[in-house]
Coordinates of N, CA, C and O in Angstrom, one line a residue:
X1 N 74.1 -39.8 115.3 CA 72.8 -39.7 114.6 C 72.0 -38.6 115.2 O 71.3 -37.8 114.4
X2 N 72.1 -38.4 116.7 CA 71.3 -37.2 116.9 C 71.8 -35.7 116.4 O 71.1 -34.8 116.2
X3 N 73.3 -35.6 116.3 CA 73.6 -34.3 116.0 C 73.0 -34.5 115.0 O 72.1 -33.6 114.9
X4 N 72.9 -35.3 113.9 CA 73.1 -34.9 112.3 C 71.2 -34.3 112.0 O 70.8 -33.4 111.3
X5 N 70.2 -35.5 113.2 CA 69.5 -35.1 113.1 C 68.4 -33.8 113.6 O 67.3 -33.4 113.4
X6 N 69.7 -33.3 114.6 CA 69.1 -32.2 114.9 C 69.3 -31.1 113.8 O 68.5 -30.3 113.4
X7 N 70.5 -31.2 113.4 CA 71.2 -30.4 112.0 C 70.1 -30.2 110.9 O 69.8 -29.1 110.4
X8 N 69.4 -31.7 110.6 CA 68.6 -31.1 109.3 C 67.1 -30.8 109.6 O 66.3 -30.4 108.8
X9 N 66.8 -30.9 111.1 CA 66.0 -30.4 111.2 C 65.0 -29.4 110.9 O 63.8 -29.7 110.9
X10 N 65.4 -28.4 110.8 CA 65.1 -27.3 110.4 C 64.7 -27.5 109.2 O 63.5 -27.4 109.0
X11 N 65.8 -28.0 107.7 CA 65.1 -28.2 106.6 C 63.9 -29.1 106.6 O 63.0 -28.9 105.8
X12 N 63.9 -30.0 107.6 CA 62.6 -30.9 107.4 C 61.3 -30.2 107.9 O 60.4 -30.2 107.1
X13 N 61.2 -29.7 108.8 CA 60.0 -29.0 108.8 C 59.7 -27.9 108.1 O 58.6 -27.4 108.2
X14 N 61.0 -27.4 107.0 CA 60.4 -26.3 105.9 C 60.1 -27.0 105.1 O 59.7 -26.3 104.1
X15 N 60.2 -28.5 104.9 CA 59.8 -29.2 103.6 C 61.5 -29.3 103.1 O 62.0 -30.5 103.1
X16 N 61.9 -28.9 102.9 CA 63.1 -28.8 102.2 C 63.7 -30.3 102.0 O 64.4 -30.5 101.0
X17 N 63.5 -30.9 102.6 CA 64.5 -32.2 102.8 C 63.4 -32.9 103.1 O 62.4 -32.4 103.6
X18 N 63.8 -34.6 102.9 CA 62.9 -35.5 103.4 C 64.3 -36.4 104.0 O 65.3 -36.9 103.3
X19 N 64.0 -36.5 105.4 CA 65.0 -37.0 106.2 C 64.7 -38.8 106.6 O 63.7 -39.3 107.1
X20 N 65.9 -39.5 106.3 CA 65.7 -41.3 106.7 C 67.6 -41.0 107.2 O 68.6 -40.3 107.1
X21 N 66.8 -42.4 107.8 CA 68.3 -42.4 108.9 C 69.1 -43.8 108.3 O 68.4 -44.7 107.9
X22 N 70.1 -43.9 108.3 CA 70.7 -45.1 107.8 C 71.8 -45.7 109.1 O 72.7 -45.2 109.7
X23 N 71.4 -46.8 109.2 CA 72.3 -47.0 110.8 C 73.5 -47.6 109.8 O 74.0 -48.6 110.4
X24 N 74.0 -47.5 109.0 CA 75.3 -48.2 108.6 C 76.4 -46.9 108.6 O 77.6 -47.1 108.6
X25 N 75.8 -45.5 108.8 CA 76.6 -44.3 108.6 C 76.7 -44.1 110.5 O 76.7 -43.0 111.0
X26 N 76.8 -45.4 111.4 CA 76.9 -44.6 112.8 C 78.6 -44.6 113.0 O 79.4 -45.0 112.0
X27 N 79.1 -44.3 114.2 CA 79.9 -44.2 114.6 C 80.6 -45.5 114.2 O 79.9 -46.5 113.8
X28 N 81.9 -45.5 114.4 CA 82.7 -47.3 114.6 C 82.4 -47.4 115.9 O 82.1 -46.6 116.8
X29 N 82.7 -48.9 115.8 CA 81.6 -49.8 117.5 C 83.5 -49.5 117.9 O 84.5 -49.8 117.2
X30 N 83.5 -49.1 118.9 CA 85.0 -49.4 119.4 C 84.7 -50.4 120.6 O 85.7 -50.7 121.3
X31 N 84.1 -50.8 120.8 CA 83.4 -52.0 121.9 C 84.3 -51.4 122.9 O 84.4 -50.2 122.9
X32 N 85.0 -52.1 123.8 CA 85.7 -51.8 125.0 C 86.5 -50.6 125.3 O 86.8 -50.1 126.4
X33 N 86.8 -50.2 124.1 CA 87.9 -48.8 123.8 C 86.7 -48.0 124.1 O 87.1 -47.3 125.0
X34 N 85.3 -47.6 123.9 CA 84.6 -47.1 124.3 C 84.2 -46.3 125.7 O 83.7 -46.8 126.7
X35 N 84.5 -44.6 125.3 CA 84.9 -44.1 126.9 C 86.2 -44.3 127.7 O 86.4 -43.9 128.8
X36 N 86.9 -44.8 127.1 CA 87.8 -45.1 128.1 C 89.0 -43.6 127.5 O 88.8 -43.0 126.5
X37 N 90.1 -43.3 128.3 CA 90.9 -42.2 127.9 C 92.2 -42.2 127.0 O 92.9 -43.2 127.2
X38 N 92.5 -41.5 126.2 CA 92.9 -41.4 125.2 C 94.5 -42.2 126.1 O 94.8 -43.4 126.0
X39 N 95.1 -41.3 126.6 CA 96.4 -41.5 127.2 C 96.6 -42.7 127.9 O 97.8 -42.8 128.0
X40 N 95.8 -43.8 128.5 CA 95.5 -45.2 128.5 C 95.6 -45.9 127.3 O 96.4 -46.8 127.2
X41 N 94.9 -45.5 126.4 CA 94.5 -46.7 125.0 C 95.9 -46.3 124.3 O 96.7 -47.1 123.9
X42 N 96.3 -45.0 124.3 CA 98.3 -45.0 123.7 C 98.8 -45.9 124.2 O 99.3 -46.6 123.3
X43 N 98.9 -46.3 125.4 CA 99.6 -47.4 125.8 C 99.5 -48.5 125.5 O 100.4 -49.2 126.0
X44 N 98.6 -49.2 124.9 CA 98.5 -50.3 124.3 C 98.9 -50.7 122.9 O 98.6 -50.0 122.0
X45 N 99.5 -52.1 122.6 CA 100.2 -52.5 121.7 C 99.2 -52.2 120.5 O 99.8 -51.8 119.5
X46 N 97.5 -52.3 120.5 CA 96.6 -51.6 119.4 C 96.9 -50.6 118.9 O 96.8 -50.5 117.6
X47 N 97.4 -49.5 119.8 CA 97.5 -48.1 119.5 C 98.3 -47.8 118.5 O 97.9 -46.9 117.7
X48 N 99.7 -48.4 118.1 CA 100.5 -48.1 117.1 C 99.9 -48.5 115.9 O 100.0 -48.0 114.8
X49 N 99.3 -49.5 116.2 CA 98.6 -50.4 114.5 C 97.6 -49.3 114.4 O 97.4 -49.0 113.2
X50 N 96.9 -48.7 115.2 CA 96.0 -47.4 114.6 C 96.9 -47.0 113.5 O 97.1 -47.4 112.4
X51 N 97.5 -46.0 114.5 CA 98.3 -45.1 113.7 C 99.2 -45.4 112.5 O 99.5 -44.5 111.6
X52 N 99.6 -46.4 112.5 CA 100.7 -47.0 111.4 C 100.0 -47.7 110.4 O 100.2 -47.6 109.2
X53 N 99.0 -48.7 111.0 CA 97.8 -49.8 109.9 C 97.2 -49.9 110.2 O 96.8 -51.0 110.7
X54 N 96.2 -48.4 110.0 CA 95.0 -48.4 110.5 C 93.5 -49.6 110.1 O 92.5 -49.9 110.7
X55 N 94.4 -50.0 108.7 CA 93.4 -51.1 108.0 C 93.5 -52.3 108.2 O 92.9 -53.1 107.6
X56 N 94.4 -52.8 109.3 CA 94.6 -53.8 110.4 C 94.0 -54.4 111.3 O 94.6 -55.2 112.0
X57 N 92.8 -52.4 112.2 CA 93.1 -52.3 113.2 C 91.8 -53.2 113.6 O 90.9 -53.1 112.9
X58 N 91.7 -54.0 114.7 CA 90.0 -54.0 115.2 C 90.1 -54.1 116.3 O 91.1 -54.5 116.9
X59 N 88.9 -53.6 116.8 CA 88.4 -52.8 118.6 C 88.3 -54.1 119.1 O 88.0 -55.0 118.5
X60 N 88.7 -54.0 120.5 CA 88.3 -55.5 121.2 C 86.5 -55.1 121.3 O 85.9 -54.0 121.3
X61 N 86.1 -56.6 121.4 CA 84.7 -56.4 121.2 C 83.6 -55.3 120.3 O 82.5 -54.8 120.6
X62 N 84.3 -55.3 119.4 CA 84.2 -53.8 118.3 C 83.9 -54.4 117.4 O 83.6 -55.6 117.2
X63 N 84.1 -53.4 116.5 CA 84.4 -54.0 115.1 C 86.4 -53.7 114.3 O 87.3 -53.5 115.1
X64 N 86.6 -53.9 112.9 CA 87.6 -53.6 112.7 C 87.4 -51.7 111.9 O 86.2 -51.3 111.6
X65 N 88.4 -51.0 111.7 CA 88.2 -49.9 110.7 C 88.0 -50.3 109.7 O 87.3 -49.8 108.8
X66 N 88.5 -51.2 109.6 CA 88.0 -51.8 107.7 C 86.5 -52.1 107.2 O 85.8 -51.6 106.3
X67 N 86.3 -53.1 108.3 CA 84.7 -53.5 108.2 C 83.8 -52.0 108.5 O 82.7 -52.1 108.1
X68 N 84.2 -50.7 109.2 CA 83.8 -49.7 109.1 C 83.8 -48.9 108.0 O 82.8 -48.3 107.9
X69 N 84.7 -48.8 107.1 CA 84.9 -48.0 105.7 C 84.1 -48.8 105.1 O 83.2 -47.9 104.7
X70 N 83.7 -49.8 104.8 CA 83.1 -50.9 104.1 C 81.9 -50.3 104.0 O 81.3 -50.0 103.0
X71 N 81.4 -50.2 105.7 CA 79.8 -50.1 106.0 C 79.4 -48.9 105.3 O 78.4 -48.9 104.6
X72 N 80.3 -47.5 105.5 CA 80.0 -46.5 105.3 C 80.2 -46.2 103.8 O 79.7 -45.1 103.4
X73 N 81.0 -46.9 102.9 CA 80.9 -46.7 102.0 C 79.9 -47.5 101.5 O 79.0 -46.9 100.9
X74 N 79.9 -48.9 101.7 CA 78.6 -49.4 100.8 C 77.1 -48.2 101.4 O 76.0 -48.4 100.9
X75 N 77.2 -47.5 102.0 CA 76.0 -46.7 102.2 C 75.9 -45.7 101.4 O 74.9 -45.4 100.8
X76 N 77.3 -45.1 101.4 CA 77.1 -44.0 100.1 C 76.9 -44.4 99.1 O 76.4 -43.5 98.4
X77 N 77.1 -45.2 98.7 CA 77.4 -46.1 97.2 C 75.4 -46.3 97.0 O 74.9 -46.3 95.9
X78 N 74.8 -46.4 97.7 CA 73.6 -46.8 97.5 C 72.9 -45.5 97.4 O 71.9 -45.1 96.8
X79 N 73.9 -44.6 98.5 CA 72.6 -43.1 98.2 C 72.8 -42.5 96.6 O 71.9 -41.9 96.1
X80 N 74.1 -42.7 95.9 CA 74.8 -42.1 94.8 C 73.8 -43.2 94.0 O 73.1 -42.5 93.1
X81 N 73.6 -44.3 94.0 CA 72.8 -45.2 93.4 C 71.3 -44.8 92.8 O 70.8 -44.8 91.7
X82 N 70.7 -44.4 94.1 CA 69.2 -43.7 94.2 C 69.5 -42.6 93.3 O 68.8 -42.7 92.2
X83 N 70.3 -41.5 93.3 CA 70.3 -40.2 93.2 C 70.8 -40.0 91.8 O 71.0 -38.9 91.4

C-alpha cells in the first residue's frame, strides 16, 4: 500500500485523482512463510502444491491463495461497480 501510495501521489496533489485505500487489495497474509527464504520454503511439502495447485494452497497461519483471489477480486468487482 505504501508504494502504490506514494505512486499516485503526485496526481493527488494535482487534483487529478481522489485517492481511498482498500485493505482487501494488500498483499497475501503468508503468516509464517513471511520473510523467511525462498530456498528453505522449496523444501517443503507446501511448495510443490504452490506450484502445481496453487488453488489448494494455504500459508500456515496465513491465509489460502484462494481466499486471496476472492478478496481481490471481490474488490475490483465493486470498483467496476461504482464506475
Amino acid at each position: 500500500m505504501e508504494r502504490c501510495r506514494e505512486t499516485i501521489a503526485p496526481l493527488a496533489r494535482a487534483g487529478a485523482a481522489k485517492v481511498r485505500s482498500d485493505r482487501r487489495l494488500v498483499e497475501v497474509g503468508y503468516g509464517t512463510w513471511t520473510m523467511q527464504p525462498l530456498p528453505k520454503l522449496a523444501k517443503t511439502p507446501l511448495w510443490r502444491v504452490i506450484q502445481y495447485r496453487p488453488t489448494l494452497a494455504a500459508f500456515p497461519d496465513g491465509e489460502s491463495l484462494l481466499s486471496a483471489q476472492q478478496r481481490i477480486v471481490g474488490s475490483l468487482e465493486d470498483l467496476r461497480a461504482r464506475h
